[in-house]
Amino acid sequence: MAAQTSLLHTSGLTIGYQAGKGKTKVIAGPLDLELHAGQLICLLGPNGCGKSTLLRTIAGLQHPLNGEIILDGAALKKLKPAQVARKISLVLTDNVRSGNLDVYSLISLGRYPYSGWLGILTEQDKLIIEQAIRATHTAAFLGRKMDSLSDGECQKVMLARAMAQDTPLIILDEPTAHLDLPSRIQLMRLLHQLAKETNKAILLSTHELDLALQVADQIWLMSNGGHLDAGLPEELVLNGSFQQAFDKDGIAFDAASGTFNIHYTGKRNIKVTGEGIAAFWTKKALVRNGFNISLSDENELSVSVSGEGPDSLWTIQQNNKTTIYTSLREFLDTL
Amino acid sequence: MLSILLVAFLLDVALGSVHIPLKEVIKVLFTSDSGNDTWVYIIEKIRLPKALTAIIVGCGLSVSGLQMQTLFRNPLAGPSVLGITAGASLGVALVMLSAGSITSLYTIKELGISGSWLIIVASSLGAALIMILIVSISSSLKDNVIVLIVGVMIGNITLSVISIWQYFSSPELIKDYLLWTFGSLGGVTGGQLGILAIVVFAGLLISFLSSKLLDALLLGDNYARSMGLTVKRARILIIGSTSILAGGITAFCGPIGFIGIAVPHLARALFNTSNHRILIPACCLIGTVLMLICDIVAQLPGSQTVLPINVITALVGSPVVIWIIAGPTKLRGF
């Protein structure tokens, strides 16, 4: 991939905003980033670390405080808005549900940078719109008004509009916010697929760490204070960047499972024996209810889980007394 | 819709305080010849100019309202939202209420309130002044919402200046000014009609040519920018054409409310589109019909009285809009 020329790269990029006259507030930088065609890049980071500012700066909506952004061989600041519009398309968090827009009109607005004075669409334009609709599976919504769409449908339509703009780079600012889990997975899978099939570069910010770890070719991990680590998802997990970026009281990134765990400080010790799914979820429930799971035999309390699914049994040894429960709730209630 | 327009136009010309048979009206319109010279005079010099003014006003105010609603993405925006009509009013107040100037009073008395060139020039200057102020401020502002707030505030300042002036003026002068604020379609004749038509046509042309910009602005500033629109330049163009339309019409006819806010909603609901290439002509059509109907109602068919047009536009129009937007069909435009 090193031999391939980058679609976009930044050198010494410092982002931030004007804070009053002559003063600037630096959010992050200097950043040297690189972005290649066909890549899906996830920008991760805690709230308020400057993800949106970085995306807006790369998209040309906001000026960098310092440094250069090179887009397809040309300096971004020297390009006219109309030229940038043919290179970068956006999906933002802005509300678009007004103005009586129907889905098809909205998607066809993607052809804006290519159409003439009055914005009349050519056959070629309509063909590209068709393709965008097919690629994003939005054909079913076409006749509807934007304000009748669910959040997930709306994001897909906005993605279709960006596809219709037919740019080598698509930038999405938190496309998975407000979506339920299935829609989030669906959207991420779609983006991954699009990056591979169309050879577009897709850059998105998200809070979905586990999804990002699964689909991203690259992860840009931003932490509070403006530090940014770029690399393969697995690299960042292994070198401890994840733990650092999201380190907060009571939360820990578990490199073994790739998930975030909430630290509970348990008050009582319990020994859990048993294998399989039932034992796994029993441990989770116990931790949540304030227990420390330990393996030592000195505990006055121990439970062995046997069976699978609805036939699971919980056998509890407490002060040499044995009780058997058939449901997890019953078992937890007595404890 | 076009046939409704024709009928409304005919009725507007046919109805009035002097009864003229419909047949004669059509005859005069097409051949400018009729057995009765008075009828020809009434139709050619009074009713026809008035109906044409109604058409021009209907087009101009509706389109400028549409532009403001799209630019600010606000369903309550209208031509008056940027304080341009307030600026025109300030110009008029300046002339009418400055009682010291004998010449101004003389011209007003001689030529009637709305027909005076002095009034037209004064209100054009007032509107232009506010427009230059808004455009120059807005060129340094990033956010359209802030432009909107600044516009509303400037309008408020202008109106309160007028109020202070009224407070210190004599009742007769205030009455004259109040009469002007009721609006009138009847004062525009001959050369004035030509100038108004040219001004409004220029404004409509600019706004039709910026219909693509307006489409992009439907998604808000950021999206518009990402699609290659230079937002500040588009904003100046849109504010400019709105000012020409609203300022010009207010100068000639006085402030006419309601049409500018209501017609864009009707157009969106009836034509069920968001495309400004369709919405602008649609606004012209609906605005024209509504304005003609209002003018017919204002003459109170069968009576000798003529009500001020500004009263009628809201009285007739508001129920129509409520019915269309909240009624059984629920054609929501926004």
Coordinates of N, CA, C and O in Angstrom, one line a residue, chain A residues 13-17 25-29 31 33 42-59 62-65 171-174 203-207 220-229 245-246:
Chain A
L13 N -0.7 19.3 10.0 CA -2.1 19.9 10.2 C -2.4 20.2 11.6 O -2.4 19.3 12.5
T14 N -2.7 21.4 11.9 CA -3.2 21.8 13.2 C -4.6 22.3 13.1 O -4.9 23.2 12.3
I15 N -5.5 21.7 13.9 CA -6.9 22.1 13.8 C -7.3 22.8 15.1 O -6.7 22.6 16.1
G16 N -8.4 23.6 15.0 CA -8.9 24.4 16.1 C -9.8 25.4 15.6 O -10.3 25.4 14.5
Y17 N -10.0 26.4 16.4 CA -10.9 27.5 16.0 C -10.5 28.8 16.6 O -9.7 28.9 17.5
K25 N -7.7 28.7 19.4 CA -7.7 27.5 20.4 C -7.3 26.3 19.6 O -8.0 25.9 18.7
V26 N -6.2 25.7 19.9 CA -5.7 24.5 19.2 C -6.4 23.3 19.8 O -6.4 23.1 21.0
I27 N -7.0 22.5 18.9 CA -7.7 21.3 19.4 C -6.8 20.1 19.2 O -6.6 19.3 20.1
A28 N -6.1 20.0 18.1 CA -5.2 18.9 17.9 C -4.2 19.2 16.8 O -4.4 20.1 16.0
G29 N -3.1 18.5 16.8 CA -2.1 18.7 15.8 C -0.7 18.9 16.5 O -0.6 19.0 17.7
L31 N -0.8 17.1 12.8 CA -1.2 15.8 12.4 C -0.6 15.5 11.0 O -0.7 16.3 10.1
L33 N -1.5 12.7 8.4 CA -2.4 11.6 8.1 C -2.3 11.3 6.7 O -2.0 12.1 5.8
C42 N -12.0 4.6 10.3 CA -12.9 5.0 11.3 C -12.1 5.9 12.3 O -11.0 5.6 12.7
L43 N -12.7 7.1 12.5 CA -12.1 8.0 13.5 C -12.8 7.8 14.8 O -14.0 8.0 14.9
L44 N -12.0 7.4 15.8 CA -12.6 7.1 17.1 C -12.0 8.1 18.1 O -10.9 8.6 17.9
G45 N -12.7 8.3 19.2 CA -12.2 9.1 20.2 C -13.4 9.5 21.1 O -14.5 9.5 20.8
P46 N -13.0 9.9 22.4 CA -14.1 10.3 23.3 C -14.8 11.6 22.9 O -14.2 12.3 22.1
N47 N -15.9 11.8 23.4 CA -16.7 13.1 23.2 C -15.8 14.3 23.4 O -15.1 14.4 24.4
G48 N -15.9 15.2 22.5 CA -15.2 16.5 22.7 C -13.7 16.5 22.4 O -13.0 17.4 22.7
C49 N -13.2 15.4 21.8 CA -11.8 15.4 21.5 C -11.4 16.1 20.2 O -10.3 16.3 19.9
G50 N -12.4 16.4 19.4 CA -12.2 17.1 18.2 C -12.4 16.3 16.9 O -11.9 16.7 15.9
K51 N -13.2 15.3 17.0 CA -13.4 14.4 15.8 C -14.1 15.3 14.7 O -13.6 15.3 13.6
S52 N -15.2 15.9 15.1 CA -15.9 16.7 14.1 C -15.1 17.8 13.5 O -15.1 18.1 12.3
T53 N -14.3 18.5 14.3 CA -13.4 19.5 13.8 C -12.5 19.0 12.8 O -12.2 19.6 11.8
L54 N -11.9 17.9 13.1 CA -10.9 17.3 12.1 C -11.6 17.0 10.8 O -11.1 17.3 9.7
L55 N -12.8 16.4 10.9 CA -13.6 16.0 9.7 C -13.9 17.3 8.9 O -13.8 17.3 7.7
R56 N -14.4 18.3 9.6 CA -14.8 19.5 9.0 C -13.6 20.2 8.3 O -13.7 20.8 7.2
T57 N -12.5 20.1 8.9 CA -11.3 20.7 8.4 C -10.8 20.0 7.1 O -10.5 20.6 6.1
I58 N -10.8 18.7 7.2 CA -10.5 17.9 6.0 C -11.4 18.1 4.9 O -11.1 18.2 3.7
A59 N -12.7 18.3 5.2 CA -13.7 18.5 4.2 C -13.7 20.0 3.6 O -14.4 20.3 2.7
Q62 N -13.9 24.2 7.2 CA -13.3 25.0 8.3 C -11.9 25.1 7.9 O -11.3 24.2 7.4
H63 N -11.3 26.3 8.2 CA -9.9 26.4 7.9 C -9.0 25.8 8.9 O -9.2 25.9 10.1
P64 N -7.8 25.2 8.5 CA -6.9 24.7 9.5 C -6.1 25.9 10.1 O -6.0 26.9 9.4
L65 N -5.6 25.7 11.3 CA -4.9 26.8 11.9 C -3.5 26.8 11.3 O -2.8 27.8 11.2
I171 N -16.9 11.5 3.4 CA -16.7 11.7 4.8 C -18.0 11.7 5.6 O -19.0 12.4 5.2
L172 N -18.1 10.9 6.6 CA -19.4 10.8 7.4 C -19.1 11.2 8.8 O -18.2 10.6 9.5
D173 N -19.9 12.1 9.4 CA -19.7 12.5 10.7 C -20.8 11.7 11.6 O -22.0 12.0 11.5
E174 N -20.3 10.8 12.4 CA -21.1 10.0 13.3 C -22.4 9.5 12.6 O -23.5 9.8 13.0
L203 N -14.2 7.9 5.1 CA -13.7 8.3 6.4 C -14.9 8.6 7.3 O -15.8 9.4 6.9
L204 N -15.0 8.0 8.4 CA -16.2 8.3 9.3 C -15.8 8.3 10.8 O -14.8 7.7 11.2
S205 N -16.5 9.2 11.5 CA -16.2 9.2 12.9 C -17.4 8.4 13.6 O -18.5 8.4 13.1
T206 N -17.0 7.7 14.6 CA -18.1 6.9 15.3 C -17.7 6.6 16.7 O -16.6 6.8 17.1
H207 N -18.7 6.2 17.5 CA -18.4 5.7 18.8 C -18.5 4.2 18.9 O -18.4 3.6 20.0
W220 N -8.2 5.8 13.1 CA -7.5 7.0 13.6 C -8.1 7.2 15.0 O -9.3 7.4 15.2
L221 N -7.3 7.1 16.0 CA -7.7 7.1 17.4 C -7.3 8.4 18.0 O -6.1 8.7 18.2
M222 N -8.3 9.2 18.3 CA -8.0 10.6 18.9 C -8.2 10.5 20.4 O -9.2 9.9 20.8
S223 N -7.4 11.2 21.1 CA -7.6 11.2 22.6 C -7.8 12.7 23.0 O -7.4 13.6 22.3
N224 N -8.3 12.9 24.1 CA -8.5 14.2 24.7 C -7.1 14.8 24.8 O -6.2 14.2 25.3
G225 N -6.9 16.0 24.3 CA -5.6 16.6 24.3 C -5.0 16.7 22.9 O -3.9 17.2 22.7
G226 N -5.7 16.1 22.0 CA -5.3 16.3 20.6 C -4.3 15.3 20.0 O -3.8 15.5 19.0
H227 N -4.0 14.2 20.8 CA -3.1 13.2 20.2 C -3.9 12.3 19.3 O -5.0 11.9 19.6
L228 N -3.3 11.9 18.2 CA -3.9 11.0 17.3 C -3.0 9.8 16.9 O -1.9 10.0 16.5
D229 N -3.5 8.6 17.1 CA -2.8 7.4 16.7 C -3.4 6.8 15.5 O -4.7 6.6 15.5
A245 N -6.6 5.9 25.2 CA -7.5 6.9 24.7 C -8.8 7.0 25.5 O -9.4 8.0 25.7
F246 N -9.2 5.8 26.0 CA -10.5 5.8 26.6 C -10.4 5.6 28.1 O -11.4 5.2 28.8

